[in-house]
Short mmCIF file of C-alpha atoms in Angstrom, two decimals:
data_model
loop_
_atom_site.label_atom_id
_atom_site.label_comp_id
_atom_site.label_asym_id
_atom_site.label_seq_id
_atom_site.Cartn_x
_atom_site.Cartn_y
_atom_site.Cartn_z
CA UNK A 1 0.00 0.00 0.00
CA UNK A 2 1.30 3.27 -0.86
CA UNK A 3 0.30 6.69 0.44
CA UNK A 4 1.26 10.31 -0.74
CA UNK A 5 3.95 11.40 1.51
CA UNK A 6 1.96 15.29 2.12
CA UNK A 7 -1.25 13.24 3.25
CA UNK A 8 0.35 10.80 5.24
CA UNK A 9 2.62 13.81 7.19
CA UNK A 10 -0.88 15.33 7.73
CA UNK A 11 -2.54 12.68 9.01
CA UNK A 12 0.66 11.92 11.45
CA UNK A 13 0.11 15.71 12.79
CA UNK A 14 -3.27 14.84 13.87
CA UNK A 15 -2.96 11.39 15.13
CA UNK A 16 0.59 11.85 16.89
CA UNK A 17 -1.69 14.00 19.40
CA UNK A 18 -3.36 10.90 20.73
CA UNK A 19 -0.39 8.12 20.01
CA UNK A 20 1.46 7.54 23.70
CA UNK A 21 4.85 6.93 22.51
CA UNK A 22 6.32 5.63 25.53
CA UNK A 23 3.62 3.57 26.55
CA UNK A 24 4.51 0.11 26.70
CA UNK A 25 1.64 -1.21 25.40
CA UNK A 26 2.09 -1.50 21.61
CA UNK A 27 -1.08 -0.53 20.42
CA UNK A 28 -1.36 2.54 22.42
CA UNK A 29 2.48 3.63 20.40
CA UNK A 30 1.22 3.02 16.61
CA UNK A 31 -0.60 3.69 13.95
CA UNK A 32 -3.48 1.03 12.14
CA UNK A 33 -4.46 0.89 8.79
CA UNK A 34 -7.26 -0.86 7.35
CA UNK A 35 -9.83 -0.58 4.79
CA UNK A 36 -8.92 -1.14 1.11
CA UNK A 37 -9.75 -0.33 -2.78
CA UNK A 38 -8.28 3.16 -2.80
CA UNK A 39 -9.39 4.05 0.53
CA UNK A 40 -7.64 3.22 4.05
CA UNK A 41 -8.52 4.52 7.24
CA UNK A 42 -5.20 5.10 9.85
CA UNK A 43 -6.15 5.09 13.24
CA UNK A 44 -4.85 6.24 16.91
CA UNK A 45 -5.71 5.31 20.48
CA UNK A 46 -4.49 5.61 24.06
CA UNK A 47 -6.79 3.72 25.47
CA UNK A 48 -9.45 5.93 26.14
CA UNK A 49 -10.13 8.36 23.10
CA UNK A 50 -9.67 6.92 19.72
CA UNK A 51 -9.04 9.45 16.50
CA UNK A 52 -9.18 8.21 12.69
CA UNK A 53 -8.80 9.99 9.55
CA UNK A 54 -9.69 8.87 5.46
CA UNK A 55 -7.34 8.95 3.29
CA UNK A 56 -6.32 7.76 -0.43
CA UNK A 57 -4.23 5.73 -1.18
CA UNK A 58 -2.98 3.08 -3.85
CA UNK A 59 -3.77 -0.43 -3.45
CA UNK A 60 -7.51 -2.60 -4.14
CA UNK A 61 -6.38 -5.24 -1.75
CA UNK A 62 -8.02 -5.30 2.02
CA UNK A 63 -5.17 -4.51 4.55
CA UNK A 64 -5.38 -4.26 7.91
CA UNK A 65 -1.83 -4.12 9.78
CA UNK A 66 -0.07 -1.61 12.35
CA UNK A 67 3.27 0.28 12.27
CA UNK A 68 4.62 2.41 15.53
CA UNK A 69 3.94 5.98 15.23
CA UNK A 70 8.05 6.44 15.22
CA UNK A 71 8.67 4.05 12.21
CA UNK A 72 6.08 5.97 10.20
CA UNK A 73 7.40 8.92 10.97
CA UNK A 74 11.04 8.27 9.95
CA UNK A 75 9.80 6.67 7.18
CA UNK A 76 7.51 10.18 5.86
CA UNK A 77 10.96 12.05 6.84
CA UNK A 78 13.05 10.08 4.37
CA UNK A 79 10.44 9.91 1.53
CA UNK A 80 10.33 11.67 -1.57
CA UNK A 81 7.17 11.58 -3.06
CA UNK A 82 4.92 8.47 -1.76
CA UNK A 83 5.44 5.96 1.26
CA UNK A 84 4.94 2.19 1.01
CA UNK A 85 3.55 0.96 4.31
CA UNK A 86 4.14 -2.74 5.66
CA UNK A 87 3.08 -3.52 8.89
CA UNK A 88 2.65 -6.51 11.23
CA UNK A 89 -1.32 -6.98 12.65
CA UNK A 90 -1.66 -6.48 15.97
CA UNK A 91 -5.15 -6.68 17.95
CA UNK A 92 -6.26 -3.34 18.06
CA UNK A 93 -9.31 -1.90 20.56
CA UNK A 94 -12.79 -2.04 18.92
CA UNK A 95 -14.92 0.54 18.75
CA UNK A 96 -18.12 0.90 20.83
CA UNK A 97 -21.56 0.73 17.64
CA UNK A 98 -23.36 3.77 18.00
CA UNK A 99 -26.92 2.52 19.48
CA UNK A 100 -30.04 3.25 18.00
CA UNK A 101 -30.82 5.50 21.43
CA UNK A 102 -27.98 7.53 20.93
CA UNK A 103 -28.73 11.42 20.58
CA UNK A 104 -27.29 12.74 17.08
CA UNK A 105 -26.71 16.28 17.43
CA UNK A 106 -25.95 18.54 13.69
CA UNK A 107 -22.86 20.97 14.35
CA UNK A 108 -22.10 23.81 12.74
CA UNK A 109 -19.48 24.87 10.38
CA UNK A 110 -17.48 26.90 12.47
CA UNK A 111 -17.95 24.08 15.51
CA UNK A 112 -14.18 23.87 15.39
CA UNK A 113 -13.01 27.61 15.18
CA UNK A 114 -15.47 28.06 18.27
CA UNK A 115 -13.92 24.88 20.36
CA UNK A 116 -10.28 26.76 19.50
CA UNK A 117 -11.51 29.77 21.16
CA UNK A 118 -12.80 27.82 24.39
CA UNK A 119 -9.91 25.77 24.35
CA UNK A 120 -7.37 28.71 24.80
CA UNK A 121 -8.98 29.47 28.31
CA UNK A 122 -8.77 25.98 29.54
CA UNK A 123 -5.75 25.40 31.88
CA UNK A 124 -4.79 21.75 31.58
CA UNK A 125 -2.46 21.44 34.96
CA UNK A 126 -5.78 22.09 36.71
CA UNK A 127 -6.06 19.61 39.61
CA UNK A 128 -9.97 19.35 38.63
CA UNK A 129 -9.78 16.67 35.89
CA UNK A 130 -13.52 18.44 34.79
CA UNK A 131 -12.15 21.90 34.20
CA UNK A 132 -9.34 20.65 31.89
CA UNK A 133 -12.29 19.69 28.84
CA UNK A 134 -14.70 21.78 26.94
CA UNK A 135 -18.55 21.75 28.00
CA UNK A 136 -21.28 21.33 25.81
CA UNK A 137 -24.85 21.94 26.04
CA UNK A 138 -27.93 23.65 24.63
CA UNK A 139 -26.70 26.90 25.80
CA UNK A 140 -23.74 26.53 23.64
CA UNK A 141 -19.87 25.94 24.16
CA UNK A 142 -18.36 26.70 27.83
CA UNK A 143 -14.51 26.53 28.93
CA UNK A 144 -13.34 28.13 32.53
CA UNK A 145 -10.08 27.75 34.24
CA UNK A 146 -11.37 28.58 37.45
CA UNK A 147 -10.88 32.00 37.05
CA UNK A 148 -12.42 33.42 33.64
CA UNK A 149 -14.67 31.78 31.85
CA UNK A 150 -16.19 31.95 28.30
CA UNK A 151 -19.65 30.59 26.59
CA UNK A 152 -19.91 30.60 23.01
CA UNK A 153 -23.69 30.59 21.70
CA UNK A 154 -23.54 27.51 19.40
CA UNK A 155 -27.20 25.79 18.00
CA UNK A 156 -26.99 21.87 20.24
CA UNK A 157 -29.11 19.48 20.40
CA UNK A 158 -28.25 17.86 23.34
CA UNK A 159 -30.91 16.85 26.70
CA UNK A 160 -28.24 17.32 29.03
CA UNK A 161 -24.82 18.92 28.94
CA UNK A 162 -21.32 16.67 28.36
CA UNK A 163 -17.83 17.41 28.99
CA UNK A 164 -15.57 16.73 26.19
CA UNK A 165 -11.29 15.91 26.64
CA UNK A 166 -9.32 18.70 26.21
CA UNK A 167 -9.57 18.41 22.07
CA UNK A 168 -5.76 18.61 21.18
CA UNK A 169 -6.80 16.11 17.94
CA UNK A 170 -9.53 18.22 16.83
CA UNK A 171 -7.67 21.13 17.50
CA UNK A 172 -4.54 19.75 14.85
CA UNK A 173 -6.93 19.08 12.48
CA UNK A 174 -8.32 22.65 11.68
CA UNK A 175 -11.57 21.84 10.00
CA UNK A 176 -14.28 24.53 8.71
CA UNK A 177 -17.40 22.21 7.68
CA UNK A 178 -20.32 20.98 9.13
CA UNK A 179 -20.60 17.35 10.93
CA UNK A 180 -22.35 15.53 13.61
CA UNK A 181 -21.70 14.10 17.41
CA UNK A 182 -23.47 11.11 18.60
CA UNK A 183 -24.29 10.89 22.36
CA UNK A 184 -25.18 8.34 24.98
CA UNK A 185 -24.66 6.03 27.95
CA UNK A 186 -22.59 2.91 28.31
CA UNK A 187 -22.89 1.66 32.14
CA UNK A 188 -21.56 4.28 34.35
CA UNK A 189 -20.05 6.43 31.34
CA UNK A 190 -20.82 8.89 28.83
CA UNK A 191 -19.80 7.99 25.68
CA UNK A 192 -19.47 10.28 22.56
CA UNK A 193 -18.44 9.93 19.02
CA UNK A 194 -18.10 13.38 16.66
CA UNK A 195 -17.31 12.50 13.45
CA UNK A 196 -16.50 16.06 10.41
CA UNK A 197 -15.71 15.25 7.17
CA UNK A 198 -12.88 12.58 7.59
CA UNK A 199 -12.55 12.76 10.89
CA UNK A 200 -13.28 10.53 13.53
CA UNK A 201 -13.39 11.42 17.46
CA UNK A 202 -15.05 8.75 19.73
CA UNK A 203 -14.51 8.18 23.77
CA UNK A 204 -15.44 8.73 26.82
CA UNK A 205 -16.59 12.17 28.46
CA UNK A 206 -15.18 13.78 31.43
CA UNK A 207 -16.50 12.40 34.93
CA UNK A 208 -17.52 14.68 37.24
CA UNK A 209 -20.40 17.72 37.75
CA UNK A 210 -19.39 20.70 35.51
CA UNK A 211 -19.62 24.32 37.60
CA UNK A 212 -23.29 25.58 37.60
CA UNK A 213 -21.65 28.44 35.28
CA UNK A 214 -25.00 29.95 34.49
CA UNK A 215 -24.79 30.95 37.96
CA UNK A 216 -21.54 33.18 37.64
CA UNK A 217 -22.52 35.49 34.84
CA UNK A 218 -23.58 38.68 36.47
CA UNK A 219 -26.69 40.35 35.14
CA UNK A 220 -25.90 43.52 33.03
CA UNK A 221 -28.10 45.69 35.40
CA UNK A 222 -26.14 44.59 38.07
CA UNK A 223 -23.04 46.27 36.28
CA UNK A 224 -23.44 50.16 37.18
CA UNK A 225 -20.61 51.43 34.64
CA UNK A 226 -19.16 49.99 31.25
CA UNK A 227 -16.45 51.48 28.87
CA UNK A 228 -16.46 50.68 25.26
CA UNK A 229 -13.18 50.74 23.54
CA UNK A 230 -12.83 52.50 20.52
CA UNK A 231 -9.45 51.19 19.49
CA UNK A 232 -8.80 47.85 20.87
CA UNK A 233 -6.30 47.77 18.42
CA UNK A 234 -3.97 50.11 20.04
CA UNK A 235 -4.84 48.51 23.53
CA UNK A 236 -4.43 44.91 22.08
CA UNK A 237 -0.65 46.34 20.41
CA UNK A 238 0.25 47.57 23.95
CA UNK A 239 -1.10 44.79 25.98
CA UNK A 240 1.48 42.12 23.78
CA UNK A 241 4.16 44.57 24.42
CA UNK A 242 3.61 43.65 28.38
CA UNK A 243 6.31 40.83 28.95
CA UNK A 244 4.07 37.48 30.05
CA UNK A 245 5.45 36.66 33.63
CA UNK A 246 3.95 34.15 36.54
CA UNK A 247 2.19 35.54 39.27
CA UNK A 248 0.86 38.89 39.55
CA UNK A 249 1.10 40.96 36.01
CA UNK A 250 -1.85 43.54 36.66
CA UNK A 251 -3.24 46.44 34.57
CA UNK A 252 -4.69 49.17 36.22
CA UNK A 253 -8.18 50.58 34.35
CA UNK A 254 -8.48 54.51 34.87
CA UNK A 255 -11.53 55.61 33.28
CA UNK A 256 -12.57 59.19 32.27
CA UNK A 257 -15.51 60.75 30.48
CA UNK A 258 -14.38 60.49 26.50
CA UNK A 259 -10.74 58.03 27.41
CA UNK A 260 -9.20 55.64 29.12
CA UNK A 261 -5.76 55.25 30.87
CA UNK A 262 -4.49 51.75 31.35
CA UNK A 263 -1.64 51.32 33.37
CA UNK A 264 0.87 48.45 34.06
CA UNK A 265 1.77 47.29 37.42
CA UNK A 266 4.91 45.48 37.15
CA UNK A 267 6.35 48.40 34.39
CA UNK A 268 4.14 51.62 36.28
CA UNK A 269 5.84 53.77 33.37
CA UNK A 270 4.50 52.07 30.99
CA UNK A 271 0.53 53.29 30.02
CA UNK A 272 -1.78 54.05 27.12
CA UNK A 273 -4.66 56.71 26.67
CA UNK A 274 -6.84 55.58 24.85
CA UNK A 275 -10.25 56.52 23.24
CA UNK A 276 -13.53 55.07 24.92
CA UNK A 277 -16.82 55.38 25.75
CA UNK A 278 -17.28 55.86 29.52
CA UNK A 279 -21.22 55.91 31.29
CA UNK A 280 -22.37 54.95 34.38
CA UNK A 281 -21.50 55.98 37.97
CA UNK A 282 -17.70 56.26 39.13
CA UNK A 283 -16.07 53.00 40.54
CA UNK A 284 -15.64 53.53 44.39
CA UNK A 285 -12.20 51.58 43.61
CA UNK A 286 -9.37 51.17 41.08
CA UNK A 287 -10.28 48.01 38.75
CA UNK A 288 -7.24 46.21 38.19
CA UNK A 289 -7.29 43.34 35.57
CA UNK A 290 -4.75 40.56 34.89
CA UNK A 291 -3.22 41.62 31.87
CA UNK A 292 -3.59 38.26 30.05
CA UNK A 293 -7.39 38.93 30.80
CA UNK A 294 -7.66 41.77 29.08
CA UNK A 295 -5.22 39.96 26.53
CA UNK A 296 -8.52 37.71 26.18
CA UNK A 297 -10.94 39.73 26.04
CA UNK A 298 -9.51 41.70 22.79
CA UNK A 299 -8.26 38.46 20.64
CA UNK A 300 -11.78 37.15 21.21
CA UNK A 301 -13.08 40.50 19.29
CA UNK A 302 -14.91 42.07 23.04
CA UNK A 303 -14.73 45.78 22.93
CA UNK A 304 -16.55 46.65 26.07
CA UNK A 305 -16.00 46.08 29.46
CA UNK A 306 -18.99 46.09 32.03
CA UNK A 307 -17.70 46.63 35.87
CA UNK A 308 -19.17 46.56 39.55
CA UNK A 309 -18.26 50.19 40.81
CA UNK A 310 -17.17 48.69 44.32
CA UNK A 311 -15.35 45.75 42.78
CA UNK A 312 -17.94 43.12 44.01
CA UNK A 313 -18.32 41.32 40.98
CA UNK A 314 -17.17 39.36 38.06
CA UNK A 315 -16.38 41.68 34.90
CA UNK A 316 -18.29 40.90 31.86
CA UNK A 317 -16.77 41.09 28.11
CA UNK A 318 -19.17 41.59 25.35
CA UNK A 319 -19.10 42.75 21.52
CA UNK A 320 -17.62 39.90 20.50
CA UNK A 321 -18.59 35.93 20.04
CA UNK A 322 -19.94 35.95 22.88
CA UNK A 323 -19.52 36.13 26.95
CA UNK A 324 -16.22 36.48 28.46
CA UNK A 325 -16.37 36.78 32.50
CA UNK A 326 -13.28 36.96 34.21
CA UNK A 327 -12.62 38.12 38.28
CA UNK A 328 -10.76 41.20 38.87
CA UNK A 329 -7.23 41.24 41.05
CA UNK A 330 -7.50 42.19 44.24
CA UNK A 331 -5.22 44.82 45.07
CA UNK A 332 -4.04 46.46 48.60
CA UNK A 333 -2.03 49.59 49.05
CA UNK A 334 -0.34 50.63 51.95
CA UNK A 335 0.26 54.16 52.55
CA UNK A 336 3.29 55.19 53.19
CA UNK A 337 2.73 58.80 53.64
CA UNK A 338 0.48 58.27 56.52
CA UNK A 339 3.20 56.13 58.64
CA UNK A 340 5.74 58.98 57.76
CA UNK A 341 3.17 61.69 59.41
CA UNK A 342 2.54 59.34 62.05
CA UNK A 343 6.29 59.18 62.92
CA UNK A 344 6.39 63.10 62.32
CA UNK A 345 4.09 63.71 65.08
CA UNK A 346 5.84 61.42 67.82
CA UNK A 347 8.87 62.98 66.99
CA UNK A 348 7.60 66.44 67.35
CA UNK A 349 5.59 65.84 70.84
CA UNK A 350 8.99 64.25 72.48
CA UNK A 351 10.63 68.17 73.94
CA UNK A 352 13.58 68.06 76.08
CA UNK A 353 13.05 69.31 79.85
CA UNK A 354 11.93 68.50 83.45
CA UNK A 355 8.33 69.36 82.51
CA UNK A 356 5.75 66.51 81.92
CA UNK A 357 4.46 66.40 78.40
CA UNK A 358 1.50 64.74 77.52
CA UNK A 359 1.41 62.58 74.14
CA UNK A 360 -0.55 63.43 71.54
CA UNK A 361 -2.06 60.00 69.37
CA UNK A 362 -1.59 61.02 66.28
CA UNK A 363 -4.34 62.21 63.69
CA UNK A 364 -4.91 60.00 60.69
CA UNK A 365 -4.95 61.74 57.80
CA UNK A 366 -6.86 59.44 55.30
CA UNK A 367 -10.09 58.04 55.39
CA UNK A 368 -11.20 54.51 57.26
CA UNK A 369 -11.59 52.50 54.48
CA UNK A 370 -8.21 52.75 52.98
CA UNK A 371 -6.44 51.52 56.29
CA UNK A 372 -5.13 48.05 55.83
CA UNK A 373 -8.07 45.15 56.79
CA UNK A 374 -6.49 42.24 58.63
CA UNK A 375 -9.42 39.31 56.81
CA UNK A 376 -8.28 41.07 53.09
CA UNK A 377 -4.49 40.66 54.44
CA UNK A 378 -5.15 36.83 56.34
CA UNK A 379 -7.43 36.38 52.53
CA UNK A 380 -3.98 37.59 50.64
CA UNK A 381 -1.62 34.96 52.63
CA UNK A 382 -4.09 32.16 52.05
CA UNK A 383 -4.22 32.58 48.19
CA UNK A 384 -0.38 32.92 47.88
CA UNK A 385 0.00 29.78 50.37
CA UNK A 386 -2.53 28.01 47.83
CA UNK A 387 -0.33 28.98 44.24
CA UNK A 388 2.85 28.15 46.38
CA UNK A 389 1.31 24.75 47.03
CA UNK A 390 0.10 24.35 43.28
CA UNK A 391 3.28 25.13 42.18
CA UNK A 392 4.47 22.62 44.22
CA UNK A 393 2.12 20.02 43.17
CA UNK A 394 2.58 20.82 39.48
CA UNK A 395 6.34 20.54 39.59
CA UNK A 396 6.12 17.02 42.03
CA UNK A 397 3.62 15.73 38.94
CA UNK A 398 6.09 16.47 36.14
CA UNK A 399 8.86 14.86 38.21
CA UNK A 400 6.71 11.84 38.90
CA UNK A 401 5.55 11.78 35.14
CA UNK A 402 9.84 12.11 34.24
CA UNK A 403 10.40 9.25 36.37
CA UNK A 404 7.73 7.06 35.18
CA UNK A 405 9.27 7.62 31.64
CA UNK A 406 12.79 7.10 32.37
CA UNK A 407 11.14 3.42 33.93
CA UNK A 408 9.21 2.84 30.64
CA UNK A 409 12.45 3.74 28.51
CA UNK A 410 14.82 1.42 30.46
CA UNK A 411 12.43 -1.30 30.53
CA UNK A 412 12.16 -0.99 26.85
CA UNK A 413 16.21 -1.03 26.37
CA UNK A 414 15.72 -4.36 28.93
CA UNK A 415 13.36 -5.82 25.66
CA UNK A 416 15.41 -4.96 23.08
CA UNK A 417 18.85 -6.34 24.32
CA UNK A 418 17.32 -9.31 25.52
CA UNK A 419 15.40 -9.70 21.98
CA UNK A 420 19.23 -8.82 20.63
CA UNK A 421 20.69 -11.51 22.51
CA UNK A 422 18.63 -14.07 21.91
CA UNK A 423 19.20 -13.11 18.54
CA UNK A 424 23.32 -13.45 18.85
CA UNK A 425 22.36 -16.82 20.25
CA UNK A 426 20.07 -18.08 17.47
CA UNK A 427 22.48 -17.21 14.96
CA UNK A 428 25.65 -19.08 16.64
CA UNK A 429 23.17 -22.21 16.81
CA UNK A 430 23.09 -21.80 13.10
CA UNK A 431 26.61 -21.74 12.60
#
């Protein structure tokens, strides 16, 4: 059987996202082929998700063999124009029949441009399994980190919503045409199979109860003040211009009647005025946004920004696809000027002499609210205790993950010399 070596190397970019190459199960490291007659279909798996793609290719017989995912791909490296597969059969996991209870559900054309935008808020190092997939239901397409969320309207016909893997396959393969996903139980599990043009997605959905998310989007009337951007452009220039760090990398939002300063924390000489359109009342406090937030909110094509004046709520995004809701940072200033008066005044009521001079407390010179609250500064420690200890977590799980394929590698060098040496030996025999 021989493929062209273009539509082979595409295939490989799609299925190498679902091949486990160190696994030491064999199936879970190749590639299958079968079908026949001009048409073969190659197939991937790892054991829970299984991806498949059409494609030509010359040959009428029926074949149905495997070859590991690194063969294939030295062999498309070293090809000229087409690749002739040979492989060895090896028992490869069946696929579940669709039953005739499943729920079909049409998608539309731009289904994958709108799970690419979803996907790019997911975190995948999040330790809840459910928040690393993309949600489905009748109220369209929902991804959240945790922190920001986003819902895409999309027309689904589905009775009840289901959580799809983190779609790295679908993702590779860039499609722009309409297809259909079959739903429906097997046992304890929900199973799902979406299937666009030549491609072929089928496993199991995410256990576990997705966030009521519904339940997070502020109402608009709740909002008391929104500014509309009139040049996201120029913001959305700026804001890449704003080196990415970990941690805190706010942006300060100053609003004004006809413009709009923005205003970077870690670089404070760095700002923009901008154009906008400001109504509403005045915010009681600064609104400070995580700058790849705002970063967000502009690629997705949101222009205006709706805001609690006290700081209360979530911030809403709209103008664009659709919904983008995202917290704002938290932010606590001390003030130094009023511990340098305060030191001022003990200074001045401390007079040298035998006379008794009574001491004056001193006289605060700003108001109440902006004097630091021990809850917001026990709150603060307790959210930098929690990233310290996901940071730890993260980096023990990549460690653990490294170790585990350091084992898998060694035990595979084990296989091969012994294979080697039996080989040695068979070949003295024959002498």
């Amino acid at each position: 059987m021989r493929i062209e070596k273009k539509t082979l190397n595409d295939a490989l970019r799609v299925l190498g996202k679902v091949v486990s190459q160190t696994s030491p199960v064999e199936q879970y490291r190749s590639i299958r082929f079968v079908g026949g007659h001009g048409v073969v279909r190659a197939m991937a798996t790892d054991g829970v998700e299984v991806v498949s793609l059409l494609l030509a290719a010359e040959g009428f017989d029926p074949v149905d063999f495997c070859v590991e995912f690194r063969e294939l791909r030295e062999l498309v490296r070293i090809a000229r124009n087409d690749v002739e597969l040979f492989g060895t059969f090896i028992e490869f996991p069946e696929l579940e029949a669709v039953p005739v209870e499943a729920l079909e559900t049409p998608l539309p054309d731009n289904f994958c441009d709108l799970v690419s935008q979803a996907a790019a808020v997911i975190d995948r190092s999040n330790y809840r399994q459910i928040l690393q997939g993309v949600n489905l239901s009748a109220a369209g397409i929902t991804a959240t980190d945790g922190k920001q969320l986003l819902n895409l309207p999309c027309p689904l016909n589905l009775a009840e919503n289901i959580t799809l893997p983190f779609p790295l396959a679908l993702l590779a393969a860039k499609l722009n045409e309409p297809g259909h996903l079959w739903t429906w139980k097997s046992g304890n599990n929900k199973i799902f199979k979406l299937e666009i043009g030549s491609f072929m997605w089928q496993g199991k959905a995410l256990v576990g109860m997705y966030p009521e998310w519904k339940n997070i989007i502020p109402e608009t009337n709740a909002l008391d003040y929104h500014i509309k951007f009139t040049e996201p452009e120029q913001v959305l220039a700026w804001l890449k211009n704003i080196p990415p760090q970990k941690g805190s990398n706010g942006v300060e939002v100053i609003p004004s009647d006809n413009a709009v300063t923005l205003k970077s924390c870690i670089l404070p000489h760095n700002t923009i005025n901008t154009v906008a359109e400001y109504s509403g009342v005045l915010p009681q406090i600064g609104l400070t946004l995580d700058r790849e937030v705002l970063l967000r909110m502009f690629l997705q094509g949101n222009t205006t920004l709706h805001a609690h004046s006290a700081g209360l709520l979530p911030i809403l995004a709209t103008g664009g696809a659709g919904q983008y809701i995202a917290m704002p940072m938290r932010t606590i200033k001390t003030n130094s000027i009023q511990t340098q008066q305060e030191e001022k005044t003990m200074e001045n009521t401390q007079t040298v002499g035998s006379a008794p001079v009574q001491m004056v407390a001193p006289v605060s010179i700003n108001p109440p609210e902006t004097e630091l609250n021990p809850l917001e500064e026990l709150g603060n420690s307790i959210e930098t205790f929690k990233l310290k200890l996901k940071v730890a977590f993260d980096d023990l799980a990549m460690l653990s993950r490294k170790v585990k394929e350091v084992q898998i590698q060694q035990r595979q060098k084990e296989r091969d010399f012994i294979q080697a040496r039996r080989a040695i030996e068979r070949i003295r025999m024959a002498i």
